[in-house]
CSV table of C-alpha atoms in Angstrom, one decimal:
chain,number,residue,atom,x,y,z
A,1,UNK,CA,0.0,0.0,0.0
A,2,UNK,CA,2.8,2.4,1.0
A,3,UNK,CA,4.7,1.4,-2.1
A,4,UNK,CA,1.7,2.2,-4.2
A,5,UNK,CA,1.5,5.7,-2.7
A,6,UNK,CA,5.1,6.6,-3.0
A,7,UNK,CA,5.2,5.2,-6.6
A,8,UNK,CA,2.2,7.2,-7.6
A,9,UNK,CA,2.9,10.6,-5.9
A,10,UNK,CA,2.5,12.7,-9.1
A,11,UNK,CA,-0.9,11.2,-10.0
A,12,UNK,CA,-2.2,11.7,-6.4
A,13,UNK,CA,-1.3,15.4,-6.5
A,14,UNK,CA,-2.8,15.6,-10.0
A,15,UNK,CA,-6.1,14.0,-8.8
A,16,UNK,CA,-6.4,16.4,-5.8
A,17,UNK,CA,-5.9,19.4,-8.1
A,18,UNK,CA,-8.4,18.0,-10.6
A,19,UNK,CA,-11.0,17.6,-7.8
A,20,UNK,CA,-10.7,21.3,-6.8
A,21,UNK,CA,-10.6,22.4,-10.5
A,22,UNK,CA,-13.7,20.4,-11.2
A,23,UNK,CA,-15.6,22.0,-8.3
A,24,UNK,CA,-14.3,25.5,-9.2
A,25,UNK,CA,-15.2,25.5,-12.9
A,26,UNK,CA,-18.9,24.8,-12.5
A,27,UNK,CA,-19.5,26.6,-9.2
A,28,UNK,CA,-21.3,29.5,-10.9
A,29,UNK,CA,-23.8,27.5,-12.9
A,30,UNK,CA,-27.3,29.0,-13.1
A,31,UNK,CA,-30.2,26.6,-12.3
A,32,UNK,CA,-31.5,26.6,-15.9
A,33,UNK,CA,-28.2,25.0,-17.2
A,34,UNK,CA,-28.3,22.1,-14.7
A,35,UNK,CA,-29.6,19.5,-17.2
A,36,UNK,CA,-27.3,20.4,-20.1
A,37,UNK,CA,-24.3,20.5,-17.8
A,38,UNK,CA,-25.2,17.1,-16.4
A,39,UNK,CA,-25.5,15.8,-20.0
A,40,UNK,CA,-22.1,17.4,-21.0
A,41,UNK,CA,-20.4,15.9,-18.0
A,42,UNK,CA,-22.0,12.6,-18.9
A,43,UNK,CA,-20.4,12.8,-22.3
A,44,UNK,CA,-17.0,13.6,-20.8
A,45,UNK,CA,-16.8,10.5,-18.6
A,46,UNK,CA,-17.2,8.6,-21.8
A,47,UNK,CA,-13.4,9.0,-22.1
A,48,UNK,CA,-13.3,5.6,-20.6
A,49,UNK,CA,-13.5,4.5,-24.2
A,50,UNK,CA,-9.7,5.2,-24.4
A,51,UNK,CA,-9.3,2.5,-21.7
A,52,UNK,CA,-11.6,0.1,-23.7
A,53,UNK,CA,-9.4,0.6,-26.8
A,54,UNK,CA,-6.2,-0.1,-24.9
A,55,UNK,CA,-7.7,-3.2,-23.3
A,56,UNK,CA,-8.9,-4.4,-26.7
A,57,UNK,CA,-5.3,-4.1,-27.9
A,58,UNK,CA,-4.1,-6.6,-25.2
A,59,UNK,CA,-6.8,-9.2,-25.9
A,60,UNK,CA,-5.4,-12.1,-27.9
A,61,UNK,CA,-6.9,-12.4,-31.4
A,62,UNK,CA,-8.2,-15.9,-30.8
A,63,UNK,CA,-9.9,-15.2,-27.4
A,64,UNK,CA,-13.4,-14.9,-28.8
A,65,UNK,CA,-15.2,-14.4,-25.5
A,66,UNK,CA,-13.1,-11.4,-24.5
A,67,UNK,CA,-13.1,-10.0,-28.1
A,68,UNK,CA,-16.9,-10.0,-27.9
A,69,UNK,CA,-16.9,-8.3,-24.4
A,70,UNK,CA,-14.3,-5.8,-25.7
A,71,UNK,CA,-16.4,-5.1,-28.8
A,72,UNK,CA,-19.4,-4.4,-26.5
A,73,UNK,CA,-17.2,-2.2,-24.2
A,74,UNK,CA,-16.0,-0.1,-27.1
A,75,UNK,CA,-19.6,0.1,-28.5
A,76,UNK,CA,-21.0,1.2,-25.1
A,77,UNK,CA,-18.2,3.8,-24.6
A,78,UNK,CA,-18.8,5.3,-28.0
A,79,UNK,CA,-22.6,5.4,-27.4
A,80,UNK,CA,-21.8,7.3,-24.1
A,81,UNK,CA,-19.7,9.9,-25.9
A,82,UNK,CA,-21.7,10.4,-29.1
A,83,UNK,CA,-25.1,10.2,-27.4
A,84,UNK,CA,-23.9,12.5,-24.6
A,85,UNK,CA,-22.7,15.3,-26.9
A,86,UNK,CA,-25.6,15.1,-29.3
A,87,UNK,CA,-28.1,15.2,-26.5
A,88,UNK,CA,-26.4,18.2,-25.0
A,89,UNK,CA,-26.5,19.9,-28.3
A,90,UNK,CA,-30.2,19.2,-28.6
A,91,UNK,CA,-31.0,20.5,-25.1
A,92,UNK,CA,-29.0,23.6,-25.8
A,93,UNK,CA,-30.7,24.2,-29.2
A,94,UNK,CA,-34.0,24.1,-27.3
A,95,UNK,CA,-32.8,27.0,-25.1
A,96,UNK,CA,-31.9,29.2,-28.0
A,97,UNK,CA,-35.3,28.7,-29.6
A,98,UNK,CA,-37.0,29.8,-26.4
A,99,UNK,CA,-35.0,33.0,-26.2
A,100,UNK,CA,-36.0,34.0,-29.7
B,1,UNK,CA,4.9,8.9,-31.9
B,2,UNK,CA,4.4,9.2,-28.2
B,3,UNK,CA,4.7,13.0,-28.5
B,4,UNK,CA,1.5,13.1,-30.7
B,5,UNK,CA,-0.4,11.1,-28.0
B,6,UNK,CA,0.8,13.4,-25.2
B,7,UNK,CA,0.0,16.6,-27.1
B,8,UNK,CA,-3.4,15.5,-28.1
B,9,UNK,CA,-4.3,14.2,-24.6
B,10,UNK,CA,-3.1,17.6,-23.2
B,11,UNK,CA,-5.3,19.4,-25.7
B,12,UNK,CA,-8.3,17.1,-24.9
B,13,UNK,CA,-7.9,17.8,-21.2
B,14,UNK,CA,-7.8,21.6,-21.8
B,15,UNK,CA,-10.9,21.2,-24.0
B,16,UNK,CA,-12.7,19.4,-21.2
B,17,UNK,CA,-12.0,22.2,-18.7
B,18,UNK,CA,-13.0,24.9,-21.2
B,19,UNK,CA,-16.0,22.9,-22.3
B,20,UNK,CA,-17.3,22.5,-18.7
B,21,UNK,CA,-16.6,26.1,-18.0
B,22,UNK,CA,-18.5,27.3,-21.0
B,23,UNK,CA,-21.3,24.9,-20.4
B,24,UNK,CA,-22.0,26.6,-17.1
B,25,UNK,CA,-22.4,30.0,-18.7
B,26,UNK,CA,-25.6,30.7,-20.7
B,27,UNK,CA,-24.0,32.6,-23.6
B,28,UNK,CA,-21.2,30.1,-24.4
B,29,UNK,CA,-22.9,26.8,-23.6
B,30,UNK,CA,-23.2,25.7,-27.2
B,31,UNK,CA,-19.6,26.5,-28.0
B,32,UNK,CA,-18.5,24.6,-24.8
B,33,UNK,CA,-20.3,21.5,-26.0
B,34,UNK,CA,-18.6,21.7,-29.4
B,35,UNK,CA,-15.1,22.3,-27.9
B,36,UNK,CA,-15.4,19.3,-25.5
B,37,UNK,CA,-16.8,17.1,-28.3
B,38,UNK,CA,-13.9,18.1,-30.5
B,39,UNK,CA,-11.3,17.4,-27.9
B,40,UNK,CA,-12.9,14.0,-27.2
B,41,UNK,CA,-12.9,13.1,-30.9
B,42,UNK,CA,-9.3,14.1,-31.2
B,43,UNK,CA,-8.3,12.0,-28.2
B,44,UNK,CA,-10.2,8.9,-29.3
B,45,UNK,CA,-8.8,9.0,-32.9
B,46,UNK,CA,-5.2,9.5,-31.7
B,47,UNK,CA,-5.6,6.7,-29.1
B,48,UNK,CA,-6.7,4.2,-31.8
B,49,UNK,CA,-4.0,5.4,-34.2
B,50,UNK,CA,-1.3,5.3,-31.5
B,51,UNK,CA,-2.3,1.9,-30.1
B,52,UNK,CA,-2.4,0.2,-33.4
B,53,UNK,CA,0.4,2.2,-35.2
B,54,UNK,CA,3.1,-0.4,-35.0
B,55,UNK,CA,1.3,-3.7,-35.3
B,56,UNK,CA,-0.4,-5.3,-38.3
B,57,UNK,CA,-4.2,-4.9,-38.9
B,58,UNK,CA,-5.7,-7.5,-36.6
B,59,UNK,CA,-9.3,-8.5,-36.0
B,60,UNK,CA,-9.1,-6.4,-32.8
B,61,UNK,CA,-8.6,-3.2,-34.8
B,62,UNK,CA,-11.4,-4.0,-37.2
B,63,UNK,CA,-13.8,-4.7,-34.3
B,64,UNK,CA,-12.9,-1.4,-32.7
B,65,UNK,CA,-13.5,0.6,-35.8
B,66,UNK,CA,-16.8,-1.2,-36.5
B,67,UNK,CA,-17.9,-0.6,-32.8
B,68,UNK,CA,-17.0,3.1,-33.0
B,69,UNK,CA,-18.8,3.7,-36.2
B,70,UNK,CA,-21.8,1.8,-35.1
B,71,UNK,CA,-21.9,3.6,-31.7
B,72,UNK,CA,-21.6,7.0,-33.3
B,73,UNK,CA,-24.4,6.3,-35.8
B,74,UNK,CA,-26.7,4.8,-33.1
B,75,UNK,CA,-26.0,7.6,-30.6
B,76,UNK,CA,-26.8,10.2,-33.2
B,77,UNK,CA,-30.0,8.5,-34.3
B,78,UNK,CA,-31.2,7.9,-30.7
B,79,UNK,CA,-30.6,11.5,-29.7
B,80,UNK,CA,-32.2,12.9,-32.8
B,81,UNK,CA,-35.3,10.7,-32.7
B,82,UNK,CA,-36.2,11.1,-29.0
B,83,UNK,CA,-38.8,13.7,-28.0
B,84,UNK,CA,-37.6,16.8,-26.2
B,85,UNK,CA,-39.4,15.8,-23.0
B,86,UNK,CA,-37.5,12.6,-22.9
B,87,UNK,CA,-34.0,14.1,-22.6
B,88,UNK,CA,-33.4,13.2,-18.9
B,89,UNK,CA,-34.1,9.6,-19.8
B,90,UNK,CA,-31.6,9.7,-22.5
B,91,UNK,CA,-28.9,11.2,-20.3
B,92,UNK,CA,-29.5,8.3,-17.8
B,93,UNK,CA,-29.4,5.8,-20.7
B,94,UNK,CA,-26.1,7.0,-22.0
B,95,UNK,CA,-24.7,7.1,-18.4
B,96,UNK,CA,-25.7,3.5,-18.1
B,97,UNK,CA,-23.6,2.8,-21.3
B,98,UNK,CA,-20.6,4.4,-19.6
B,99,UNK,CA,-21.1,2.4,-16.5
B,100,UNK,CA,-21.5,-0.8,-18.5
B,101,UNK,CA,-18.2,0.0,-20.3
B,102,UNK,CA,-16.5,0.2,-16.9
B,103,UNK,CA,-18.0,-3.1,-15.8
B,104,UNK,CA,-16.9,-4.9,-19.0
B,105,UNK,CA,-13.4,-3.3,-18.7
B,106,UNK,CA,-13.2,-4.7,-15.2
B,107,UNK,CA,-14.1,-8.2,-16.3
B,108,UNK,CA,-11.7,-8.3,-19.2
B,109,UNK,CA,-8.7,-6.7,-17.4
B,110,UNK,CA,-9.4,-9.0,-14.4
B,111,UNK,CA,-8.8,-12.0,-16.6
B,112,UNK,CA,-5.6,-10.4,-18.1
B,113,UNK,CA,-4.3,-9.7,-14.6
B,114,UNK,CA,-5.1,-13.2,-13.5
B,115,UNK,CA,-3.5,-14.9,-16.5
B,116,UNK,CA,-0.4,-12.6,-16.2
B,117,UNK,CA,0.2,-13.8,-12.6
B,118,UNK,CA,0.2,-10.2,-11.4
B,119,UNK,CA,0.4,-10.3,-7.6
B,120,UNK,CA,0.0,-6.5,-7.1
B,121,UNK,CA,-3.0,-6.5,-4.8
B,122,UNK,CA,-3.5,-2.7,-4.9
B,123,UNK,CA,-3.9,-2.8,-8.6
B,124,UNK,CA,-6.5,-5.6,-8.3
B,125,UNK,CA,-8.4,-3.6,-5.7
B,126,UNK,CA,-8.4,-0.5,-7.8
B,127,UNK,CA,-9.7,-2.6,-10.7
B,128,UNK,CA,-12.4,-4.2,-8.7
B,129,UNK,CA,-13.5,-0.8,-7.2
B,130,UNK,CA,-13.7,0.7,-10.7
B,131,UNK,CA,-15.8,-2.3,-11.8
B,132,UNK,CA,-18.1,-2.2,-8.8
B,133,UNK,CA,-18.8,1.5,-9.2
B,134,UNK,CA,-19.4,1.0,-12.9
B,135,UNK,CA,-21.8,-1.9,-12.3
B,136,UNK,CA,-23.7,0.1,-9.7
B,137,UNK,CA,-24.0,3.1,-12.0
B,138,UNK,CA,-25.0,0.8,-14.9
B,139,UNK,CA,-27.9,-1.0,-13.2
B,140,UNK,CA,-28.9,2.2,-11.3
B,141,UNK,CA,-29.1,4.2,-14.5
B,142,UNK,CA,-31.1,1.5,-16.2
B,143,UNK,CA,-33.7,1.6,-13.4
B,144,UNK,CA,-33.7,5.4,-13.5
B,145,UNK,CA,-34.3,5.3,-17.2
B,146,UNK,CA,-37.1,2.8,-16.8
B,147,UNK,CA,-38.7,4.9,-14.0
B,148,UNK,CA,-38.6,8.1,-16.0
B,149,UNK,CA,-40.3,6.2,-18.8
B,150,UNK,CA,-42.9,5.1,-16.3
B,151,UNK,CA,-42.2,1.4,-16.7
B,152,UNK,CA,-41.0,0.7,-13.1
B,153,UNK,CA,-42.8,2.0,-10.0
B,154,UNK,CA,-41.2,2.9,-6.7
B,155,UNK,CA,-40.6,0.0,-4.4
B,156,UNK,CA,-40.2,1.1,-0.8
B,157,UNK,CA,-40.2,-1.9,1.5
B,158,UNK,CA,-38.2,-2.8,4.5
B,159,UNK,CA,-36.6,-5.6,2.6
B,160,UNK,CA,-35.0,-3.3,0.1
B,161,UNK,CA,-33.4,-1.0,2.7
B,162,UNK,CA,-32.0,-4.0,4.6
B,163,UNK,CA,-30.7,-5.6,1.4
B,164,UNK,CA,-29.0,-2.4,0.3
B,165,UNK,CA,-27.2,-2.1,3.7
B,166,UNK,CA,-26.1,-5.8,3.6
B,167,UNK,CA,-24.8,-5.4,0.1
B,168,UNK,CA,-22.7,-2.4,0.9
B,169,UNK,CA,-21.2,-4.1,3.9
B,170,UNK,CA,-20.4,-7.3,2.0
B,171,UNK,CA,-18.9,-5.4,-0.9
B,172,UNK,CA,-16.5,-3.6,1.4
B,173,UNK,CA,-15.7,-6.7,3.6
B,174,UNK,CA,-15.2,-9.3,0.8
B,175,UNK,CA,-12.0,-7.8,-0.7
B,176,UNK,CA,-10.4,-7.7,2.8
B,177,UNK,CA,-11.4,-11.3,3.5
B,178,UNK,CA,-9.7,-12.3,0.3
B,179,UNK,CA,-6.6,-10.1,1.0
B,180,UNK,CA,-6.0,-11.7,4.3
B,181,UNK,CA,-6.7,-15.2,2.9
B,182,UNK,CA,-9.7,-15.9,5.1
B,183,UNK,CA,-11.6,-16.7,2.0
B,184,UNK,CA,-9.9,-18.6,-0.8
B,185,UNK,CA,-11.1,-17.2,-4.0
B,186,UNK,CA,-9.2,-16.5,-7.2
B,187,UNK,CA,-9.4,-13.2,-8.9
B,188,UNK,CA,-11.9,-14.2,-11.5
B,189,UNK,CA,-14.3,-15.6,-8.9
B,190,UNK,CA,-13.9,-12.5,-6.8
B,191,UNK,CA,-14.7,-10.3,-9.7
B,192,UNK,CA,-17.7,-12.3,-10.6
B,193,UNK,CA,-19.1,-12.2,-7.1
B,194,UNK,CA,-18.4,-8.5,-6.5
B,195,UNK,CA,-19.7,-7.5,-10.0
B,196,UNK,CA,-23.0,-9.2,-9.4
B,197,UNK,CA,-23.3,-7.8,-5.8
B,198,UNK,CA,-22.7,-4.3,-7.2
B,199,UNK,CA,-25.2,-4.8,-10.0
B,200,UNK,CA,-27.9,-5.8,-7.5
B,201,UNK,CA,-26.9,-2.9,-5.3
B,202,UNK,CA,-27.5,-0.5,-8.1
B,203,UNK,CA,-31.1,-1.8,-8.4
B,204,UNK,CA,-31.9,-1.6,-4.7
B,205,UNK,CA,-30.2,1.8,-4.5
B,206,UNK,CA,-32.6,3.4,-7.1
B,207,UNK,CA,-35.8,1.4,-6.4
B,208,UNK,CA,-37.0,3.4,-3.3
B,209,UNK,CA,-36.3,6.9,-4.8
B,210,UNK,CA,-39.3,8.8,-6.0
B,211,UNK,CA,-39.7,9.5,-9.8
B,212,UNK,CA,-39.6,13.3,-9.3
B,213,UNK,CA,-36.1,13.1,-7.7
B,214,UNK,CA,-34.7,11.1,-10.6
B,215,UNK,CA,-32.6,14.0,-12.1
B,216,UNK,CA,-30.7,14.3,-8.8
B,217,UNK,CA,-30.1,10.5,-8.8
B,218,UNK,CA,-29.0,10.6,-12.4
B,219,UNK,CA,-26.5,13.4,-11.6
B,220,UNK,CA,-25.2,11.3,-8.7
B,221,UNK,CA,-24.8,8.2,-10.8
B,222,UNK,CA,-23.1,10.3,-13.5
B,223,UNK,CA,-20.5,11.4,-11.0
B,224,UNK,CA,-20.1,7.8,-9.9
B,225,UNK,CA,-19.3,6.8,-13.4
B,226,UNK,CA,-16.7,9.6,-13.5
B,227,UNK,CA,-15.0,8.1,-10.4
B,228,UNK,CA,-15.0,4.7,-12.1
B,229,UNK,CA,-13.4,6.3,-15.2
B,230,UNK,CA,-10.7,7.9,-13.0
B,231,UNK,CA,-9.9,4.6,-11.2
B,232,UNK,CA,-9.6,2.9,-14.6
B,233,UNK,CA,-7.3,5.7,-15.6
B,234,UNK,CA,-5.1,5.0,-12.6
B,235,UNK,CA,-4.9,1.4,-13.7
B,236,UNK,CA,-3.9,2.3,-17.3
B,237,UNK,CA,-1.6,5.2,-16.2
B,238,UNK,CA,-3.7,7.4,-18.5
B,239,UNK,CA,-3.8,11.0,-17.4
B,240,UNK,CA,-6.6,12.0,-19.7
B,241,UNK,CA,-8.9,9.3,-18.2
B,242,UNK,CA,-8.0,10.3,-14.7
B,243,UNK,CA,-8.6,14.0,-15.3
B,244,UNK,CA,-11.8,13.6,-17.3
B,245,UNK,CA,-13.2,11.2,-14.7
B,246,UNK,CA,-12.2,13.4,-11.7
B,247,UNK,CA,-13.7,16.5,-13.4
B,248,UNK,CA,-17.0,14.7,-13.9
B,249,UNK,CA,-16.8,13.2,-10.4
B,250,UNK,CA,-16.2,16.4,-8.5
B,251,UNK,CA,-18.3,18.6,-10.7
B,252,UNK,CA,-21.1,15.9,-10.6
B,253,UNK,CA,-21.2,15.9,-6.8
B,254,UNK,CA,-21.4,19.7,-6.6
B,255,UNK,CA,-24.0,19.7,-9.4
B,256,UNK,CA,-26.0,17.1,-7.4
B,257,UNK,CA,-26.0,19.3,-4.3
B,258,UNK,CA,-27.0,22.3,-6.4
B,259,UNK,CA,-29.9,20.4,-7.9
B,260,UNK,CA,-31.1,19.3,-4.5
B,261,UNK,CA,-30.9,23.0,-3.4
B,262,UNK,CA,-32.9,24.1,-6.4
B,263,UNK,CA,-35.6,21.5,-5.6
B,264,UNK,CA,-35.5,22.6,-1.9
B,265,UNK,CA,-34.7,19.1,-0.7
B,266,UNK,CA,-31.7,17.7,1.2
B,267,UNK,CA,-29.7,15.0,-0.5
B,268,UNK,CA,-30.3,12.6,2.4
B,269,UNK,CA,-34.1,12.9,2.0
B,270,UNK,CA,-33.8,12.2,-1.7
B,271,UNK,CA,-31.6,9.1,-1.2
B,272,UNK,CA,-33.8,7.7,1.6
B,273,UNK,CA,-36.9,8.2,-0.6
B,274,UNK,CA,-38.3,10.2,2.2
B,275,UNK,CA,-41.6,12.0,1.6
B,276,UNK,CA,-43.1,12.2,5.1
B,277,UNK,CA,-40.6,14.5,6.7
B,278,UNK,CA,-40.1,17.1,4.0
B,279,UNK,CA,-43.2,19.2,3.4
B,280,UNK,CA,-41.6,20.7,0.2
B,281,UNK,CA,-41.7,17.4,-1.6
B,282,UNK,CA,-45.1,18.1,-3.1
B,283,UNK,CA,-43.9,21.4,-4.6
B,284,UNK,CA,-40.9,19.6,-6.2
B,285,UNK,CA,-42.9,17.2,-8.2
């Protein structure tokens, strides 16, 4: 456990800074933007797709069970990203129509 | 080639920060969405290119490209076809997709770790935590989606509340028991048990919560998936995944609290499915 902490000092600092930055950047959000912001954040955590791609690289080409699971993982991650950003776009387009 | 990956990851991380910042101001919200989307696209394309740059074209690469194209088209069609009133459902649905991705990653990586005879217990625990959070977020979001579509009703019985407490305790205790060799399970068995416990926990977590409080729960599950992404990022030593996941995790928790405040309810009341004690619950629905 201690080895893990000393070996990963830079990531731990990085994570702590990211926590405060994440709180800071959205702290002034008005109530009307709660839903689009939620949707946008939802799209951003789809970056787990990068992990799915790296995992897929390590799976042996004849391991059909894991290839199928990896295919599903990449598909779900892509759905998360594309769906998230397109939905955010649609919610925001609704706002601009209302203002006109 | 690594320099290309580093630069594009850095740009993507900046784009996430600017995107979230712009999304929280009414004038720039649209631009923010486009910036974050662009950064994400760049990061994914460079990841695929960099990972498969050296090797030959294998079935893995073909499957990845098919899955990405299919996912993009499906996501586009689903978001275009849905009615405007159904947007919160869709957010929940796509959040479930992210959680499911984390769950599947945990299962696949667990087998790789097991076969590689890796004895690093901390890495295993990080992997299993990411998988459990992903599984909870997956099943919870599916139930939230079904509730918002009116297909599932609230279930508020004593059995559900007892089951959720038992599940939490067993999910925390089981890895310790295996670590100290009280229970003799190999990694694959452990992952299977913890994954199913977490999936059931997601169900009993969302069942008692009232339909009107669903947006708050979706926001909370959203930030949970962010944490799962960050943990997976620690495992892969991938700074973009860590930063993206942590941004969503911390921003999501703050957003959840803000939404509770806007609805004039406390987070605790929402999670307990409590209607009797809070007089404001009628106004929130």
